[in-house]
PDB file of C-alpha atoms and ligand atoms in Angstrom:
ATOM      1  CA  MET Y1238     -18.118  26.204   1.055  1.00 51.00           C
ATOM      2  CA  GLY Y1239     -18.325  28.433  -2.038  1.00 59.00           C
ATOM      3  CA  LYS Y1240     -16.377  27.820  -5.219  1.00 61.00           C
ATOM      4  CA  SER Y1241     -13.979  30.682  -4.628  1.00 63.00           C
ATOM      5  CA  SER Y1242     -13.185  29.773  -1.036  1.00 67.00           C
ATOM      6  CA  LYS Y1243     -12.346  26.236  -2.188  1.00 68.00           C
ATOM      7  CA  ASP Y1244     -10.144  27.687  -4.934  1.00 67.00           C
ATOM      8  CA  LYS Y1245      -8.403  29.739  -2.293  1.00 65.00           C
ATOM      9  CA  ARG Y1246      -8.095  27.040   0.308  1.00 72.00           C
ATOM     10  CA  ASP Y1247      -6.998  24.376  -2.116  1.00 79.00           C
ATOM     11  CA  ARG Y1248      -4.593  25.524  -4.793  1.00 84.00           C
ATOM     12  CA  TYR Y1249      -4.534  22.109  -6.458  1.00 90.00           C
ATOM     13  CA  TYR Y1250      -8.344  22.220  -6.874  1.00 89.00           C
ATOM     14  CA  ARG Y1251      -8.051  25.427  -8.907  1.00 87.00           C
ATOM     15  CA  LEU Y1252      -4.925  24.340 -10.751  1.00 91.00           C
ATOM     16  CA  ALA Y1253      -6.706  21.150 -11.865  1.00 93.00           C
ATOM     17  CA  LYS Y1254      -9.435  23.239 -13.489  1.00 91.00           C
ATOM     18  CA  GLU Y1255      -6.867  25.569 -15.074  1.00 91.00           C
ATOM     19  CA  GLN Y1256      -4.969  22.639 -16.588  1.00 95.00           C
ATOM     20  CA  GLY Y1257      -8.057  20.665 -17.649  1.00 95.00           C
ATOM     21  CA  TRP Y1258      -7.839  17.790 -15.149  1.00 96.00           C
ATOM     22  CA  ARG Y1259     -11.124  16.272 -14.006  1.00 96.00           C
ATOM     23  CA  ALA Y1260      -9.910  16.102 -10.396  1.00 94.00           C
ATOM     24  CA  ARG Y1261      -7.042  17.431  -8.281  1.00 94.00           C
ATOM     25  CA  SER Y1262      -5.938  13.787  -7.776  1.00 96.00           C
ATOM     26  CA  ALA Y1263      -4.102  14.073 -11.110  1.00 97.00           C
ATOM     27  CA  PHE Y1264      -1.319  15.930  -9.287  1.00 97.00           C
ATOM     28  CA  LYS Y1265      -0.844  13.053  -6.860  1.00 97.00           C
ATOM     29  CA  LEU Y1266      -0.091  10.634  -9.702  1.00 98.00           C
ATOM     30  CA  LEU Y1267       2.098  13.196 -11.490  1.00 97.00           C
ATOM     31  CA  GLN Y1268       4.106  13.822  -8.321  1.00 96.00           C
ATOM     32  CA  ILE Y1269       4.507  10.089  -7.627  1.00 97.00           C
ATOM     33  CA  ASP Y1270       5.717   9.731 -11.217  1.00 97.00           C
ATOM     34  CA  GLU Y1271       8.348  12.458 -10.648  1.00 96.00           C
ATOM     35  CA  GLU Y1272       9.967  10.148  -8.097  1.00 96.00           C
ATOM     36  CA  PHE Y1273       9.367   6.735  -9.669  1.00 97.00           C
ATOM     37  CA  ASN Y1274       9.226   7.293 -13.418  1.00 97.00           C
ATOM     38  CA  LEU Y1275       6.116   5.130 -13.548  1.00 98.00           C
ATOM     39  CA  PHE Y1276       5.293   5.444 -17.228  1.00 97.00           C
ATOM     40  CA  GLU Y1277       8.582   4.415 -18.815  1.00 95.00           C
ATOM     41  CA  ASN Y1278       8.010   1.603 -21.355  1.00 93.00           C
ATOM     42  CA  VAL Y1279       4.370   1.174 -20.284  1.00 96.00           C
ATOM     43  CA  LYS Y1280       2.197  -0.258 -23.085  1.00 93.00           C
ATOM     44  CA  HIS Y1281      -0.608  -1.808 -21.078  1.00 94.00           C
ATOM     45  CA  CYS Y1282      -2.134  -0.401 -17.963  1.00 97.00           C
ATOM     46  CA  VAL Y1283      -5.129  -0.738 -15.608  1.00 97.00           C
ATOM     47  CA  ASP Y1284      -6.645   2.188 -13.682  1.00 98.00           C
ATOM     48  CA  LEU Y1285      -8.792   0.811 -10.850  1.00 97.00           C
ATOM     49  CA  CYS Y1286     -11.374   3.070  -9.155  1.00 96.00           C
ATOM     50  CA  ALA Y1287     -10.862   5.587 -11.908  1.00 97.00           C
ATOM     51  CA  ALA Y1288     -13.840   8.013 -11.798  1.00 95.00           C
ATOM     52  CA  PRO Y1289     -14.119  10.880 -12.521  1.00 94.00           C
ATOM     53  CA  GLY Y1290     -11.006  10.075 -14.526  1.00 96.00           C
ATOM     54  CA  SER Y1291      -8.085  12.373 -13.762  1.00 97.00           C
ATOM     55  CA  TRP Y1292      -5.615   9.481 -13.356  1.00 98.00           C
ATOM     56  CA  SER Y1293      -6.882   8.048 -16.655  1.00 98.00           C
ATOM     57  CA  GLN Y1294      -6.308  11.488 -18.189  1.00 97.00           C
ATOM     58  CA  VAL Y1295      -2.708  11.379 -16.926  1.00 97.00           C
ATOM     59  CA  LEU Y1296      -2.279   7.917 -18.483  1.00 97.00           C
ATOM     60  CA  SER Y1297      -3.829   9.094 -21.716  1.00 95.00           C
ATOM     61  CA  ARG Y1298      -1.650  12.248 -21.923  1.00 95.00           C
ATOM     62  CA  LYS Y1299       1.543  10.374 -20.969  1.00 95.00           C
ATOM     63  CA  LEU Y1300       1.087   7.185 -22.970  1.00 95.00           C
ATOM     64  CA  ILE Y1301      -1.026   7.924 -26.047  1.00 92.00           C
ATOM     65  CA  LYS Y1302       0.795   9.657 -28.892  1.00 88.00           C
ATOM     66  CA  GLU Y1303      -0.805  11.023 -32.061  1.00 84.00           C
ATOM     67  CA  GLY Y1304      -0.616   8.555 -35.014  1.00 85.00           C
ATOM     68  CA  GLN Y1305       0.711   5.665 -32.911  1.00 84.00           C
ATOM     69  CA  GLU Y1306       0.544   2.369 -34.865  1.00 85.00           C
ATOM     70  CA  ASP Y1307       0.204   0.201 -31.816  1.00 85.00           C
ATOM     71  CA  PRO Y1308      -1.538   2.346 -29.190  1.00 88.00           C
ATOM     72  CA  PRO Y1309      -1.288   1.320 -25.538  1.00 92.00           C
ATOM     73  CA  LYS Y1310      -4.157  -0.540 -23.920  1.00 94.00           C
ATOM     74  CA  ILE Y1311      -5.565   1.333 -20.930  1.00 96.00           C
ATOM     75  CA  VAL Y1312      -8.493  -0.181 -19.017  1.00 97.00           C
ATOM     76  CA  ALA Y1313     -10.281   2.011 -16.453  1.00 98.00           C
ATOM     77  CA  VAL Y1314     -12.803   0.673 -13.928  1.00 97.00           C
ATOM     78  CA  ASP Y1315     -15.141   2.310 -11.427  1.00 95.00           C
ATOM     79  CA  LEU Y1316     -18.441   1.791  -9.669  1.00 93.00           C
ATOM     80  CA  GLN Y1317     -19.563   5.124 -11.110  1.00 92.00           C
ATOM     81  CA  ALA Y1318     -20.180   5.850 -14.762  1.00 92.00           C
ATOM     82  CA  MET Y1319     -17.389   7.970 -16.191  1.00 94.00           C
ATOM     83  CA  ALA Y1320     -17.508  10.361 -19.125  1.00 94.00           C
ATOM     84  CA  PRO Y1321     -15.594   8.904 -22.108  1.00 94.00           C
ATOM     85  CA  LEU Y1322     -11.877   9.575 -22.516  1.00 94.00           C
ATOM     86  CA  LYS Y1323      -9.952   9.095 -25.740  1.00 89.00           C
ATOM     87  CA  GLY Y1324      -8.115   5.772 -25.894  1.00 91.00           C
ATOM     88  CA  ILE Y1325      -9.447   4.481 -22.565  1.00 96.00           C
ATOM     89  CA  ILE Y1326     -11.511   1.268 -22.349  1.00 97.00           C
ATOM     90  CA  GLN Y1327     -14.064   1.768 -19.594  1.00 97.00           C
ATOM     91  CA  ILE Y1328     -15.746  -0.794 -17.372  1.00 97.00           C
ATOM     92  CA  GLN Y1329     -18.410   0.144 -14.844  1.00 96.00           C
ATOM     93  CA  GLY Y1330     -18.251  -2.313 -11.951  1.00 93.00           C
ATOM     94  CA  ASP Y1331     -17.233  -3.153  -8.421  1.00 91.00           C
ATOM     95  CA  ILE Y1332     -13.578  -4.218  -8.209  1.00 91.00           C
ATOM     96  CA  THR Y1333     -14.317  -6.460  -5.220  1.00 85.00           C
ATOM     97  CA  LYS Y1334     -16.582  -8.607  -7.441  1.00 86.00           C
ATOM     98  CA  GLN Y1335     -15.170 -11.530  -9.353  1.00 83.00           C
ATOM     99  CA  SER Y1336     -17.267 -10.665 -12.448  1.00 87.00           C
ATOM    100  CA  THR Y1337     -15.558  -7.236 -12.708  1.00 90.00           C
ATOM    101  CA  ALA Y1338     -12.121  -8.785 -12.285  1.00 85.00           C
ATOM    102  CA  GLU Y1339     -12.970 -11.265 -15.045  1.00 87.00           C
ATOM    103  CA  GLN Y1340     -14.036  -8.441 -17.379  1.00 92.00           C
ATOM    104  CA  ILE Y1341     -10.729  -6.648 -16.803  1.00 92.00           C
ATOM    105  CA  ILE Y1342      -8.728  -9.819 -17.341  1.00 87.00           C
ATOM    106  CA  SER Y1343     -10.683 -10.573 -20.547  1.00 90.00           C
ATOM    107  CA  HIS Y1344      -9.513  -7.276 -22.075  1.00 91.00           C
ATOM    108  CA  PHE Y1345      -5.927  -8.414 -21.677  1.00 83.00           C
ATOM    109  CA  ASP Y1346      -6.532 -11.613 -23.580  1.00 76.00           C
ATOM    110  CA  GLY Y1347      -3.268 -13.327 -22.659  1.00 80.00           C
ATOM    111  CA  GLN Y1348      -1.279 -10.092 -22.594  1.00 89.00           C
ATOM    112  CA  TYR Y1349      -0.037  -8.548 -19.372  1.00 92.00           C
ATOM    113  CA  ALA Y1350      -0.137  -5.068 -17.914  1.00 95.00           C
ATOM    114  CA  ASP Y1351       3.065  -3.180 -17.119  1.00 97.00           C
ATOM    115  CA  LEU Y1352       1.376  -0.963 -14.563  1.00 98.00           C
ATOM    116  CA  VAL Y1353      -1.720  -1.207 -12.342  1.00 98.00           C
ATOM    117  CA  ILE Y1354      -2.824   1.875 -10.406  1.00 98.00           C
ATOM    118  CA  CYS Y1355      -5.617   2.140  -7.848  1.00 97.00           C
ATOM    119  CA  ASP Y1356      -6.841   5.347  -6.230  1.00 96.00           C
ATOM    120  CA  GLY Y1357      -9.843   3.577  -4.713  1.00 91.00           C
ATOM    121  CA  ALA Y1358     -11.504   5.148  -1.740  1.00 84.00           C
ATOM    122  CA  PRO Y1359     -14.737   4.256   0.006  1.00 81.00           C
ATOM    123  CA  ASP Y1360     -17.169   6.974   1.019  1.00 78.00           C
ATOM    124  CA  VAL Y1361     -15.442   7.951   4.248  1.00 75.00           C
ATOM    125  CA  THR Y1362     -17.664   7.415   7.294  1.00 78.00           C
ATOM    126  CA  GLY Y1363     -15.439   9.245   9.782  1.00 78.00           C
ATOM    127  CA  LEU Y1364     -15.173   6.033  11.825  1.00 80.00           C
ATOM    128  CA  HIS Y1365     -11.433   5.545  11.317  1.00 78.00           C
ATOM    129  CA  ASP Y1366     -11.295   1.789  11.952  1.00 78.00           C
ATOM    130  CA  MET Y1367     -14.195   1.196   9.584  1.00 81.00           C
ATOM    131  CA  ASP Y1368     -12.709   3.472   6.882  1.00 80.00           C
ATOM    132  CA  GLU Y1369      -9.307   1.768   7.158  1.00 79.00           C
ATOM    133  CA  TYR Y1370     -10.924  -1.662   6.941  1.00 81.00           C
ATOM    134  CA  ILE Y1371     -12.934  -0.820   3.800  1.00 82.00           C
ATOM    135  CA  GLN Y1372      -9.866   0.823   2.244  1.00 84.00           C
ATOM    136  CA  ALA Y1373      -7.900  -2.341   2.994  1.00 82.00           C
ATOM    137  CA  GLN Y1374     -10.604  -4.441   1.316  1.00 83.00           C
ATOM    138  CA  LEU Y1375     -10.338  -2.292  -1.806  1.00 88.00           C
ATOM    139  CA  LEU Y1376      -6.569  -2.724  -1.783  1.00 89.00           C
ATOM    140  CA  LEU Y1377      -7.001  -6.467  -1.408  1.00 85.00           C
ATOM    141  CA  ALA Y1378      -9.349  -6.571  -4.390  1.00 87.00           C
ATOM    142  CA  ALA Y1379      -6.937  -4.422  -6.410  1.00 92.00           C
ATOM    143  CA  LEU Y1380      -4.008  -6.671  -5.538  1.00 91.00           C
ATOM    144  CA  ASN Y1381      -6.008  -9.787  -6.450  1.00 89.00           C
ATOM    145  CA  ILE Y1382      -6.754  -8.325  -9.874  1.00 91.00           C
ATOM    146  CA  THR Y1383      -3.132  -7.201 -10.177  1.00 93.00           C
ATOM    147  CA  THR Y1384      -1.797 -10.737  -9.676  1.00 91.00           C
ATOM    148  CA  HIS Y1385      -3.871 -11.830 -12.680  1.00 89.00           C
ATOM    149  CA  VAL Y1386      -2.805  -9.119 -15.084  1.00 92.00           C
ATOM    150  CA  LEU Y1387       0.590  -7.695 -14.056  1.00 95.00           C
ATOM    151  CA  ARG Y1388       3.707  -8.944 -15.826  1.00 96.00           C
ATOM    152  CA  PRO Y1389       6.704 -10.006 -13.735  1.00 96.00           C
ATOM    153  CA  GLY Y1390       8.759  -6.884 -13.151  1.00 97.00           C
ATOM    154  CA  GLY Y1391       5.649  -4.670 -13.358  1.00 98.00           C
ATOM    155  CA  THR Y1392       4.553  -1.928 -10.966  1.00 98.00           C
ATOM    156  CA  PHE Y1393       1.487  -1.544  -8.719  1.00 98.00           C
ATOM    157  CA  VAL Y1394       0.565   1.792  -7.154  1.00 98.00           C
ATOM    158  CA  ALA Y1395      -2.326   2.081  -4.697  1.00 96.00           C
ATOM    159  CA  LYS Y1396      -3.821   4.440  -2.208  1.00 95.00           C
ATOM    160  CA  ILE Y1397      -3.540   3.287   1.409  1.00 92.00           C
ATOM    161  CA  PHE Y1398      -4.663   4.701   4.729  1.00 86.00           C
ATOM    162  CA  ARG Y1399      -1.575   4.650   6.931  1.00 81.00           C
ATOM    163  CA  GLY Y1400      -3.245   3.358  10.080  1.00 75.00           C
ATOM    164  CA  LYS Y1401      -2.057   1.264  12.964  1.00 71.00           C
ATOM    165  CA  ASP Y1402      -2.176  -2.050  11.084  1.00 71.00           C
ATOM    166  CA  ILE Y1403       0.040  -0.984   8.232  1.00 80.00           C
ATOM    167  CA  THR Y1404       3.128  -3.095   9.063  1.00 82.00           C
ATOM    168  CA  LEU Y1405       1.345  -6.339   8.225  1.00 80.00           C
ATOM    169  CA  LEU Y1406       0.236  -4.912   4.909  1.00 83.00           C
ATOM    170  CA  TYR Y1407       3.825  -3.931   4.035  1.00 86.00           C
ATOM    171  CA  ALA Y1408       5.077  -7.403   4.972  1.00 86.00           C
ATOM    172  CA  GLN Y1409       2.451  -9.029   2.779  1.00 84.00           C
ATOM    173  CA  LEU Y1410       3.118  -6.782  -0.205  1.00 91.00           C
ATOM    174  CA  LYS Y1411       6.822  -7.616   0.111  1.00 91.00           C
ATOM    175  CA  VAL Y1412       5.892 -11.235  -0.634  1.00 90.00           C
ATOM    176  CA  PHE Y1413       4.913 -10.134  -4.152  1.00 94.00           C
ATOM    177  CA  PHE Y1414       7.190  -7.191  -4.913  1.00 96.00           C
ATOM    178  CA  THR Y1415      10.934  -6.645  -4.558  1.00 96.00           C
ATOM    179  CA  HIS Y1416      10.572  -2.961  -3.654  1.00 96.00           C
ATOM    180  CA  VAL Y1417       7.746  -1.488  -1.596  1.00 96.00           C
ATOM    181  CA  THR Y1418       7.801   2.237  -0.802  1.00 96.00           C
ATOM    182  CA  CYS Y1419       5.275   4.400   0.968  1.00 94.00           C
ATOM    183  CA  CYS Y1420       4.914   7.733  -0.768  1.00 95.00           C
ATOM    184  CA  LYS Y1421       3.130  10.945   0.219  1.00 95.00           C
ATOM    185  CA  PRO Y1422       2.758  13.427  -2.661  1.00 95.00           C
ATOM    186  CA  ARG Y1423       2.793  17.106  -1.788  1.00 93.00           C
ATOM    187  CA  SER Y1424      -0.708  17.480  -3.232  1.00 94.00           C
ATOM    188  CA  SER Y1425      -2.057  15.015  -0.626  1.00 94.00           C
ATOM    189  CA  ARG Y1426      -2.947  16.916   2.530  1.00 89.00           C
ATOM    190  CA  ASN Y1427      -0.816  16.273   5.599  1.00 86.00           C
ATOM    191  CA  SER Y1428      -3.987  16.207   7.635  1.00 83.00           C
ATOM    192  CA  SER Y1429      -5.125  13.119   5.698  1.00 84.00           C
ATOM    193  CA  ILE Y1430      -3.910   9.598   6.591  1.00 84.00           C
ATOM    194  CA  GLU Y1431      -3.893   8.896   2.852  1.00 91.00           C
ATOM    195  CA  SER Y1432      -0.586   7.772   1.338  1.00 94.00           C
ATOM    196  CA  PHE Y1433       0.355   5.724  -1.694  1.00 96.00           C
ATOM    197  CA  ILE Y1434       2.143   2.441  -1.796  1.00 96.00           C
ATOM    198  CA  VAL Y1435       4.474   2.033  -4.764  1.00 97.00           C
ATOM    199  CA  CYS Y1436       5.289  -1.645  -5.346  1.00 97.00           C
ATOM    200  CA  GLN Y1437       7.975  -2.304  -7.953  1.00 98.00           C
ATOM    201  CA  ASP Y1438       9.291  -5.467  -9.611  1.00 98.00           C
ATOM    202  CA  TYR Y1439       6.386  -7.877  -9.317  1.00 97.00           C
ATOM    203  CA  GLN Y1440       7.836 -11.306  -8.474  1.00 96.00           C
ATOM    204  CA  PRO Y1441       5.109 -13.594  -7.120  1.00 92.00           C
ATOM    205  CA  PRO Y1442       6.243 -16.635  -5.107  1.00 89.00           C
ATOM    206  CA  LYS Y1443       7.109 -19.573  -7.434  1.00 88.00           C
ATOM    207  CA  ASP Y1444       4.153 -21.705  -6.352  1.00 84.00           C
ATOM    208  CA  TYR Y1445       1.625 -18.837  -6.315  1.00 85.00           C
ATOM    209  CA  VAL Y1446      -1.443 -19.381  -8.491  1.00 83.00           C
ATOM    210  CA  PRO Y1447      -3.658 -16.269  -8.898  1.00 82.00           C
ATOM    211  CA  ASN Y1448      -7.131 -17.005  -7.626  1.00 74.00           C
ATOM    212  CA  MET Y1449      -9.913 -14.457  -7.320  1.00 67.00           C
ATOM    213  CA  SER Y1450     -11.732 -16.314  -4.571  1.00 63.00           C
ATOM    214  CA  ASN Y1451      -8.733 -16.536  -2.201  1.00 51.00           C
ATOM    215  CA  PRO Y1452      -7.914 -13.540  -0.056  1.00 52.00           C
ATOM    216  CA  LEU Y1453      -4.276 -12.593  -0.504  1.00 52.00           C
ATOM    217  CA  LEU Y1454      -3.919 -10.432   2.527  1.00 48.00           C
ATOM    218  CA  ASP Y1455      -5.071 -11.189   6.011  1.00 49.00           C
ATOM    219  CA  PHE Y1456      -6.692  -8.187   7.615  1.00 47.00           C
ATOM    220  CA  SER Y1457      -8.344 -10.258  10.315  1.00 51.00           C
ATOM    221  CA  TYR Y1458      -5.792  -9.489  12.990  1.00 43.00           C
ATOM    222  CA  ASN Y1459      -6.201  -6.593  15.402  1.00 47.00           C
ATOM    223  CA  SER Y1460      -4.107  -4.303  17.537  1.00 45.00           C
ATOM    224  CA  THR Y1461      -3.482  -7.027  20.128  1.00 48.00           C
ATOM    225  CA  ASN Y1462      -1.652  -9.324  17.725  1.00 50.00           C
ATOM    226  CA  ASN Y1463      -0.134  -7.049  15.127  1.00 51.00           C
ATOM    227  CA  ASN Y1464       3.267  -6.757  16.758  1.00 54.00           C
ATOM    228  CA  LEU Y1465       5.276  -8.343  13.964  1.00 53.00           C
ATOM    229  CA  GLU Y1466       8.843  -8.830  15.061  1.00 57.00           C
ATOM    230  CA  GLY Y1467      12.237  -9.928  13.774  1.00 60.00           C
ATOM    231  CA  SER Y1468      12.328 -10.870  10.094  1.00 56.00           C
ATOM    232  CA  ASN Y1469       8.523 -10.645   9.934  1.00 55.00           C
ATOM    233  CA  ARG Y1470       8.649  -6.932  10.547  1.00 62.00           C
ATOM    234  CA  VAL Y1471       9.239  -4.991   7.351  1.00 66.00           C
ATOM    235  CA  ILE Y1472      10.156  -1.336   7.492  1.00 69.00           C
ATOM    236  CA  VAL Y1473       9.442   0.205   4.126  1.00 77.00           C
ATOM    237  CA  PRO Y1474      11.061   3.439   2.946  1.00 79.00           C
ATOM    238  CA  PHE Y1475       8.911   6.557   3.164  1.00 78.00           C
ATOM    239  CA  LEU Y1476       9.217   9.193   0.481  1.00 80.00           C
ATOM    240  CA  ALA Y1477       7.667  12.631   0.126  1.00 81.00           C
ATOM    241  CA  ALA Y1478       6.959  13.234  -3.578  1.00 83.00           C
ATOM    242  CA  GLY Y1479       6.659  16.536  -5.395  1.00 79.00           C
ATOM    243  CA  ASP Y1480       8.985  19.458  -5.879  1.00 77.00           C
ATOM    244  CA  LEU Y1481       9.400  21.648  -2.800  1.00 73.00           C
ATOM    245  CA  SER Y1482       8.552  24.624  -4.978  1.00 77.00           C
ATOM    246  CA  SER Y1483       5.154  23.123  -5.811  1.00 80.00           C
ATOM    247  CA  PHE Y1484       2.038  24.180  -3.899  1.00 81.00           C
ATOM    248  CA  ASP Y1485       1.566  22.998  -0.347  1.00 81.00           C
ATOM    249  CA  SER Y1486      -1.869  21.365  -0.140  1.00 81.00           C
ATOM    250  CA  ASP Y1487      -2.321  22.497   3.476  1.00 79.00           C
ATOM    251  CA  GLN Y1488      -1.711  26.168   2.775  1.00 78.00           C
ATOM    252  CA  THR Y1489      -4.151  28.904   1.781  1.00 77.00           C
ATOM    253  CA  TYR Y1490      -3.063  31.056  -1.169  1.00 76.00           C
ATOM    254  CA  PRO Y1491      -4.299  34.453  -2.342  1.00 72.00           C
ATOM    255  CA  LEU Y1492      -6.449  34.058  -5.446  1.00 70.00           C
ATOM    256  CA  ASP Y1493      -5.366  37.045  -7.452  1.00 66.00           C
ATOM    257  CA  ASP Y1494      -3.385  40.099  -6.421  1.00 58.00           C
ATOM    258  CA  ASN Y1495      -5.356  42.381  -8.765  1.00 63.00           C
ATOM    259  CA  ASN Y1496      -8.809  41.146  -7.800  1.00 64.00           C
ATOM    260  CA  ASN Y1497      -9.295  39.639 -11.254  1.00 72.00           C
ATOM    261  CA  TYR Y1498     -10.365  36.315  -9.844  1.00 74.00           C
ATOM    262  CA  LYS Y1499     -13.024  34.353 -11.721  1.00 77.00           C
ATOM    263  CA  PRO Y1500     -14.276  30.959 -10.521  1.00 77.00           C
ATOM    264  CA  LEU Y1501     -13.762  28.229 -13.124  1.00 81.00           C
ATOM    265  CA  GLU Y1502     -16.311  25.582 -14.050  1.00 81.00           C
ATOM    266  CA  PRO Y1503     -15.394  21.949 -13.300  1.00 81.00           C
ATOM    267  CA  VAL Y1504     -13.651  20.242 -16.235  1.00 83.00           C
ATOM    268  CA  GLN Y1505     -16.099  17.339 -16.227  1.00 82.00           C
ATOM    269  CA  SER Y1506     -19.081  17.139 -13.907  1.00 77.00           C
ATOM    270  CA  PRO Y1507     -20.033  13.625 -12.781  1.00 73.00           C
ATOM    271  CA  ILE Y1508     -22.377  12.146 -15.404  1.00 77.00           C
ATOM    272  CA  SER Y1509     -24.422  10.086 -13.006  1.00 76.00           C
ATOM    273  CA  PRO Y1510     -23.633  11.089  -9.421  1.00 73.00           C
ATOM    274  CA  PRO Y1511     -25.239   9.093  -6.603  1.00 69.00           C
ATOM    275  CA  TYR Y1512     -26.494  12.370  -5.056  1.00 74.00           C
ATOM    276  CA  LYS Y1513     -28.521  13.253  -8.211  1.00 77.00           C
ATOM    277  CA  THR Y1514     -31.714  11.576  -6.949  1.00 80.00           C
ATOM    278  CA  ALA Y1515     -31.385  13.237  -3.527  1.00 80.00           C
ATOM    279  CA  ILE Y1516     -31.034  16.712  -5.097  1.00 81.00           C
ATOM    280  CA  LYS Y1517     -34.057  16.063  -7.318  1.00 80.00           C
ATOM    281  CA  LYS Y1518     -36.121  14.919  -4.339  1.00 83.00           C
ATOM    282  CA  LYS Y1519     -35.029  17.926  -2.299  1.00 81.00           C
ATOM    283  CA  ARG Y1520     -36.057  20.306  -5.103  1.00 83.00           C
ATOM    284  CA  THR Y1521     -39.482  18.693  -5.356  1.00 84.00           C
ATOM    285  CA  ASN Y1522     -39.913  18.609  -1.567  1.00 81.00           C
ATOM    286  CA  GLU Y1523     -40.000  14.817  -1.576  1.00 81.00           C
ATOM    287  CA  LEU Y1524     -37.535  14.704   1.321  1.00 77.00           C
ATOM    288  CA  ASN Y1525     -39.954  16.565   3.512  1.00 74.00           C
ATOM    289  CA  LYS Y1526     -40.658  14.409   6.602  1.00 70.00           C
ATOM    290  CA  ASN Y1527     -44.374  15.159   6.387  1.00 69.00           C
ATOM    291  CA  ASN Y1528     -44.669  13.563   2.919  1.00 62.00           C
TER     292      ASN Y1528
HETATM  293  N1  LIG Q 370      -8.360   8.440  -9.423  1.00 55.81           N
HETATM  294  C1  LIG Q 370      -9.628   9.096  -9.624  1.00 55.81           C
HETATM  295  C2  LIG Q 370      -9.375  10.343 -10.437  1.00 55.81           C
HETATM  296  O1  LIG Q 370      -8.236  10.713 -10.546  1.00 55.81           O
HETATM  297  O2  LIG Q 370     -10.336  10.907 -10.973  1.00 55.81           O
HETATM  298  C3  LIG Q 370     -10.295   9.442  -8.321  1.00 55.81           C
HETATM  299  C4  LIG Q 370     -10.777   8.222  -7.603  1.00 55.81           C
HETATM  300  S1  LIG Q 370     -11.875   8.610  -6.287  1.00 55.81           S
HETATM  301  C5  LIG Q 370     -10.784   9.226  -5.084  1.00 55.81           C
HETATM  302  C6  LIG Q 370     -12.255   7.036  -5.649  1.00 55.81           C
HETATM  303  C7  LIG Q 370     -13.115   6.200  -6.548  1.00 55.81           C
HETATM  304  O3  LIG Q 370     -13.152   4.880  -6.009  1.00 55.81           O
HETATM  305  C8  LIG Q 370     -14.571   6.668  -6.631  1.00 55.81           C
HETATM  306  O4  LIG Q 370     -14.871   7.078  -7.938  1.00 55.81           O
HETATM  307  C9  LIG Q 370     -15.368   5.417  -6.253  1.00 55.81           C
HETATM  308  O5  LIG Q 370     -16.519   5.229  -7.055  1.00 55.81           O
HETATM  309  C10 LIG Q 370     -14.351   4.320  -6.504  1.00 55.81           C
HETATM  310  N2  LIG Q 370     -14.653   3.071  -5.808  1.00 55.81           N
HETATM  311  C11 LIG Q 370     -14.875   2.914  -4.478  1.00 55.81           C
HETATM  312  N3  LIG Q 370     -15.152   1.626  -4.229  1.00 55.81           N
HETATM  313  C12 LIG Q 370     -15.094   0.953  -5.419  1.00 55.81           C
HETATM  314  C13 LIG Q 370     -15.299  -0.393  -5.806  1.00 55.81           C
HETATM  315  N4  LIG Q 370     -15.617  -1.327  -4.900  1.00 55.81           N
HETATM  316  N5  LIG Q 370     -15.170  -0.721  -7.112  1.00 55.81           N
HETATM  317  C14 LIG Q 370     -14.872   0.221  -8.029  1.00 55.81           C
HETATM  318  N6  LIG Q 370     -14.669   1.519  -7.725  1.00 55.81           N
HETATM  319  C15 LIG Q 370     -14.785   1.884  -6.439  1.00 55.81           C
END
């Protein structure tokens, strides 16, 4: 797909470049914030699975003010290297690894975060059960880290795939948070099973001791035993976020009525993309089967 057809097909893709966001995902966080006022009184924050960095840009633009005496602490983590962003502490690592969690926790040095956000997504395989499982593992890792760094009363926002096993996940998140809401921003395509879980008022059980080696959530059940009933079954509110006048991510828009359309360059190309080696090999014919 060419640049212009993507611009046309996906209005948020073009708008991100126009407004200087590194990815269209920025709009998802902004639209969730319109409903939940996520950034009020936030001084410390963790952005998990942050590359290429558009959510970190949102945090930076919303939280960092010129000449602030006591600037907020924002820690961003990803497997991929990320181009620097002003005021953001970056860690390159795997959030499912204890060593990465320890690095994040060490930056907080006894202080707590007010907000933890996680837009983590595995490379989608197209095998839905597998994709949902890996997504759930990322969420588990994010929640484990969250229980170490989030202050009581704090907020956790994470991407989820709303698959068939979602009711157990809701029930388990309700153990830690007073309010759990499933939110679909307008910039997230309807055709995608992606949604975001907004968990407010962190109140861990009294006897809960955060422990990186203990799984918090049990994803080991399957469709034959996931029929939670009675008080075990939690129905969480579902909210569509984003102004109705904002762009619909499933619609195709004309680019320019006067044919003045010019494709825009990406705001920040990946600095070390995993496909770099493959492109290099392709250019030098090293992928040729006869080699
Ligand atoms: N929120 C980002 C933004 O606005 O630019 C986009 C995040 S992108 C959808 C998903 C990210 O999850 C990828 O950059 C990927 O490297 C990261 N990721 C996937 N698995 C991870 C893991 N185990 N640890 C850390 N990051 C991971």
